[in-house]
Short mmCIF file of C-alpha atoms in Angstrom, two decimals:
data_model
loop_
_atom_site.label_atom_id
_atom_site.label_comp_id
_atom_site.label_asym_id
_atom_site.label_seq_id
_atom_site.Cartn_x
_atom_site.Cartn_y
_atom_site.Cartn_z
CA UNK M 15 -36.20 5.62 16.13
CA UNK M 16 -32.27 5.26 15.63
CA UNK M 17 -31.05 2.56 13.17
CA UNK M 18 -29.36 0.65 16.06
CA UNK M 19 -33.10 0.26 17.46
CA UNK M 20 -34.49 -0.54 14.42
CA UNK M 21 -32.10 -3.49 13.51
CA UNK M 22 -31.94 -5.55 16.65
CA UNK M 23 -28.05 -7.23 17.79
CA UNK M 24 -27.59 -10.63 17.09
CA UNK M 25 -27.11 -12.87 20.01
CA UNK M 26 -23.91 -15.60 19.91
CA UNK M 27 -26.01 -18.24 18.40
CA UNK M 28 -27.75 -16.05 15.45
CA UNK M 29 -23.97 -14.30 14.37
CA UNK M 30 -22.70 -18.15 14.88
CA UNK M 31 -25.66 -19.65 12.49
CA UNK M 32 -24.75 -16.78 10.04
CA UNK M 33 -21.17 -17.58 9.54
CA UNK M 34 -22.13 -21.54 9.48
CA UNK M 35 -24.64 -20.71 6.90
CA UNK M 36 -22.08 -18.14 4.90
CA UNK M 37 -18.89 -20.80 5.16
CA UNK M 38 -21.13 -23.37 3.39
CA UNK M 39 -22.56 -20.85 0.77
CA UNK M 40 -18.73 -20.30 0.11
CA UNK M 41 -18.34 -23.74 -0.41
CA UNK M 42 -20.99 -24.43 -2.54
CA UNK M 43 -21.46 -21.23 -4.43
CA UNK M 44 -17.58 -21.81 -5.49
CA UNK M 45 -18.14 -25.10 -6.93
CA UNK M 46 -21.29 -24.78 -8.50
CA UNK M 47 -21.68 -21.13 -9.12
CA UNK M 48 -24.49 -18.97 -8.54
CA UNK M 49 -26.94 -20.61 -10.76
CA UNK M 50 -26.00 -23.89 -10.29
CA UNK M 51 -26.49 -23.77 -6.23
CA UNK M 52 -30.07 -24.13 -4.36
CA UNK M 53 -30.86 -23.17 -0.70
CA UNK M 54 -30.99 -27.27 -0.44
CA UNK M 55 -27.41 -27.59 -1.55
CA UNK M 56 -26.57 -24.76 1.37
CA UNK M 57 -28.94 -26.11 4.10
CA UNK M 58 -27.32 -29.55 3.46
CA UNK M 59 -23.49 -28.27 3.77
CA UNK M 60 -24.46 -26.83 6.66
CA UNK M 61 -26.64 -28.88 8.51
CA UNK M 62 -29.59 -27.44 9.10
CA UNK M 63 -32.83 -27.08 7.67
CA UNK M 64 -33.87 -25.30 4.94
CA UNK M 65 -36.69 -23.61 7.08
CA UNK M 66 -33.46 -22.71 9.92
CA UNK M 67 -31.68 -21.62 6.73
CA UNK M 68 -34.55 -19.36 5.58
CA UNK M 69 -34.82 -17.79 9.22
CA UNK M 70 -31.62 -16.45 8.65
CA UNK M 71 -31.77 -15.49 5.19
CA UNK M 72 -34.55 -14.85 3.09
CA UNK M 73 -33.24 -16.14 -0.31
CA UNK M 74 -30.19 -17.63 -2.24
CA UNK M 75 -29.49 -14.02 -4.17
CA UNK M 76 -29.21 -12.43 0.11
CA UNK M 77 -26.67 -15.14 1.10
CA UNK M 78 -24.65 -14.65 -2.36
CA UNK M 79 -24.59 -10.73 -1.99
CA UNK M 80 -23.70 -11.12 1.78
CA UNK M 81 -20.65 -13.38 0.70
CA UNK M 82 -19.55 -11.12 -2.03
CA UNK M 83 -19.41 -8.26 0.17
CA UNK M 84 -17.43 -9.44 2.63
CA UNK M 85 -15.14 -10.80 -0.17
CA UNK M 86 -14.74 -7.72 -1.41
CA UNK M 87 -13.95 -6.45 1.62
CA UNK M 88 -10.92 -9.14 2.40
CA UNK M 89 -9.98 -8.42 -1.56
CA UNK M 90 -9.62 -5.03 -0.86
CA UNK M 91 -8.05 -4.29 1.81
CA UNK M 92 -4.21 -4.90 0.25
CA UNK M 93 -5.00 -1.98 -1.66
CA UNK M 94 -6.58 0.24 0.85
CA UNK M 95 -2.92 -0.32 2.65
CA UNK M 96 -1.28 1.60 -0.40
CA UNK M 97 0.97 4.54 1.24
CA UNK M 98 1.79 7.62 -0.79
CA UNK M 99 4.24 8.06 2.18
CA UNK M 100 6.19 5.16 1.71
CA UNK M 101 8.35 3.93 -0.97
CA UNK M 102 6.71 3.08 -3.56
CA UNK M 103 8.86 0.18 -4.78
CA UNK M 104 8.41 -1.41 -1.30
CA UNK M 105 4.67 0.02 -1.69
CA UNK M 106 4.37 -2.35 -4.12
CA UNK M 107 6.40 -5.28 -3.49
CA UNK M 108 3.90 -5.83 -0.63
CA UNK M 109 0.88 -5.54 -2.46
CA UNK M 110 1.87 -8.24 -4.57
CA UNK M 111 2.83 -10.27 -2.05
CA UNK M 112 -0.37 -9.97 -0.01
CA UNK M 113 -2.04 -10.53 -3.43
CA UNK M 114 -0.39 -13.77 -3.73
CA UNK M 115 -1.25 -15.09 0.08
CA UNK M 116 -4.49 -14.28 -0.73
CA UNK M 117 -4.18 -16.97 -3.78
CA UNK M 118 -2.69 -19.65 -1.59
CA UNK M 119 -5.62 -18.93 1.63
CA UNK M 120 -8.74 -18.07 -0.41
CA UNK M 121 -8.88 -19.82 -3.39
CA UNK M 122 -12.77 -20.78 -3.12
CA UNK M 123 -13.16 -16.90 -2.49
CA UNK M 124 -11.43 -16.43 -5.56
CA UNK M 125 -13.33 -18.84 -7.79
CA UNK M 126 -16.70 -17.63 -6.63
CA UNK M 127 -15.76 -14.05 -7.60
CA UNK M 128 -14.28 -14.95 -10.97
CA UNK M 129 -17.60 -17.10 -11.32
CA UNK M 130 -19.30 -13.59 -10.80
CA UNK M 131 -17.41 -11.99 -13.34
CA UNK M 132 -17.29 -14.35 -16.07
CA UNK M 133 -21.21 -14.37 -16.18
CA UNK M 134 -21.14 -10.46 -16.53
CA UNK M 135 -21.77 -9.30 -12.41
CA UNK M 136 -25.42 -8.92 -12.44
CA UNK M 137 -25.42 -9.25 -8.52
CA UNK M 138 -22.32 -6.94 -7.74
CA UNK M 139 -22.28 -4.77 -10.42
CA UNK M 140 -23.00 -1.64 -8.13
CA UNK M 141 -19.87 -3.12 -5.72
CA UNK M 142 -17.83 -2.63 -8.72
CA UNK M 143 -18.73 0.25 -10.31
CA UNK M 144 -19.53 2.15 -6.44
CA UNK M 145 -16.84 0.93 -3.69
CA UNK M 146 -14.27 -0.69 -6.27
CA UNK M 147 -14.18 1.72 -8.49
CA UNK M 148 -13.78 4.34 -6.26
CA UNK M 149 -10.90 2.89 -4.70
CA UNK M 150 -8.91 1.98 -7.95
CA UNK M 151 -9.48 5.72 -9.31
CA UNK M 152 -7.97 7.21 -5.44
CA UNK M 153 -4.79 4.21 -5.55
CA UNK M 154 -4.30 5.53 -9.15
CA UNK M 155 -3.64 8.80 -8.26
CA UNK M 156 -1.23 7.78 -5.57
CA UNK M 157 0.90 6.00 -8.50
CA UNK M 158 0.80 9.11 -10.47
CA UNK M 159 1.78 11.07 -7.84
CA UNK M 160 4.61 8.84 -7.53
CA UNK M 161 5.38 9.14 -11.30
CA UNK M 162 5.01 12.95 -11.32
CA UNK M 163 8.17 12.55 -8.57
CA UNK M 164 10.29 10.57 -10.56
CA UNK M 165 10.38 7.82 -7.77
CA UNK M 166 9.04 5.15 -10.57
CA UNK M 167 8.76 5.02 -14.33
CA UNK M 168 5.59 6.49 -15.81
CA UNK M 169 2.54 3.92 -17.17
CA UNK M 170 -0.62 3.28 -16.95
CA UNK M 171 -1.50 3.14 -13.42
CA UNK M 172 -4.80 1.61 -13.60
CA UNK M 173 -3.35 -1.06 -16.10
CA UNK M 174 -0.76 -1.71 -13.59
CA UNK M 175 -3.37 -2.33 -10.61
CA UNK M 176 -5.04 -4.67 -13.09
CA UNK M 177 -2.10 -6.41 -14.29
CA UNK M 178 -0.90 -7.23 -10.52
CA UNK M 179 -4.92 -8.45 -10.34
CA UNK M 180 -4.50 -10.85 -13.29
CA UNK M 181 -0.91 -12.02 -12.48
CA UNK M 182 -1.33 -13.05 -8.68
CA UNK M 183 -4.83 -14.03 -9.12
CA UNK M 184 -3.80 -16.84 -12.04
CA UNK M 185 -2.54 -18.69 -9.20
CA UNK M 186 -5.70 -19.39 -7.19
CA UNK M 187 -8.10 -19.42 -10.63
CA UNK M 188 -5.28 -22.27 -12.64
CA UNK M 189 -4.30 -23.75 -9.28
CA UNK M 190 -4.56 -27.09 -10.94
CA UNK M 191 -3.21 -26.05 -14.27
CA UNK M 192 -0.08 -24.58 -12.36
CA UNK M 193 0.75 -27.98 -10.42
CA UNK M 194 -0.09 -29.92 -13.44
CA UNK M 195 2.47 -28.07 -15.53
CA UNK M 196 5.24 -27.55 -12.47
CA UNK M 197 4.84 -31.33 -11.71
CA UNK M 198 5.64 -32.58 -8.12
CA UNK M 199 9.20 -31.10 -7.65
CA UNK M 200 8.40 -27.25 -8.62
CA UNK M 201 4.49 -27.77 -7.83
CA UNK M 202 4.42 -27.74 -3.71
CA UNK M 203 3.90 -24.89 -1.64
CA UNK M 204 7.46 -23.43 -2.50
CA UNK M 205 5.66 -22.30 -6.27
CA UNK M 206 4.06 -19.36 -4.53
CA UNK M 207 7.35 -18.18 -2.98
CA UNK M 208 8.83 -18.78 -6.65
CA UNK M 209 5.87 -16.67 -8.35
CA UNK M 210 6.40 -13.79 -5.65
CA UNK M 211 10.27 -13.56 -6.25
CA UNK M 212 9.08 -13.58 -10.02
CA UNK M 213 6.26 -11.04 -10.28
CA UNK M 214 8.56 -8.67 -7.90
CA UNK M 215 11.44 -9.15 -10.68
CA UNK M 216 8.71 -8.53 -13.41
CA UNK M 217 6.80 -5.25 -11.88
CA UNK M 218 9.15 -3.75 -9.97
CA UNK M 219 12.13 -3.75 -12.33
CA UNK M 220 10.12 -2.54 -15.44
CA UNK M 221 9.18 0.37 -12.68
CA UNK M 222 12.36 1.76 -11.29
CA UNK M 223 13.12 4.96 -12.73
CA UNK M 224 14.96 5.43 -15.98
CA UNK M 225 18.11 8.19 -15.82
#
């Protein structure tokens, strides 16, 4: 029997019923974190029974792994876009900049994967050290090819991915911190435009190449 016969398609309804139930795990999960949410809590924000809810997934730690992995997915997939054929400068001008929209767009995403981290990843663990890690070590080697070129300044390129992490990331994790301390004329929507021209000033100048 082939896999597609074993696992039968989900009609409209079922893959509808999924992403109802996922949307208000998101929600949920990101405010209360993975210990602090129930199936209740999920069947509630979504508004349907728990039994429905339990038709569809069997328990809290399937709906929290199913979430994660499609975050990790939308995380990712700025950095799958890195080009050893393009510039590099430009290479990574977008990367931060897609970094940053991801801030402003997914900032429950964000918290529920920082959430994750901070208590140690005992549910994605393999994500990281599998798919994620994986991808950082193949992006690194890009950047040192680009080093071994001379078309940017030589680091540490894993340091760098995590730096651009840390940097454009701050901005959906201290959301509130960074309005609070901008105040209402520098704290609108204009402060991620102000953080991209920034961070491009910060990474890609210390980059260029040195004569």
């Amino acid at each position: 029997m082939t896999a597609s016969a074993a696992t039968p398609r989900r009609t409209r309804i079922q893959q509808e019923k999924r992403e109802l139930i996922l949307e208000a795990a998101l929600e949920v999960f990101s405010a209360h974190g993975f210990r602090g949410s129930t199936i209740d809590q999920i069947a509630e924000a979504a508004g349907m029974s728990k039994p429905n809810l339990l038709y569809y997934f069997r328990r809290k730690e399937d709906i929290h792994r199913a979430l994660m992995q499609r975050l990790l997915d939308t995380w990712l997939a700025p950095l799958r876009e890195f080009d050893n054929v393009g510039d590099p400068l430009t290479e990574l001008r977008s990367y931060i900049r897609r970094k940053l929209e991801m801030a402003r767009d997914y900032p429950r995403e964000s918290r529920l994967f920082a959430n994750e981290i901070l208590q140690g990843a005992p549910r994605i663990m393999s994500l990281l050290e599998g798919e994620l890690r994986t991808l950082v070590d193949e992006k690194a080697e890009v950047i040192k090819g680009w080093m071994r070129d001379g078309k940017i300044a030589r680091t540490d390129p894993w340091h760098l991915i995590f730096s651009i992490w840390a940097t454009t990331q701050h901005y959906a994790d201290f959301d509130v911190q960074v309005r609070a301390v901008l105040g209402p004329d520098r704290g609108g929507e204009g402060r991620f435009e102000d953080a991209a021209r920034f961070l491009e000033q910060l990474f890609l100048d210390g980059l260029r190449p040195r004569p």
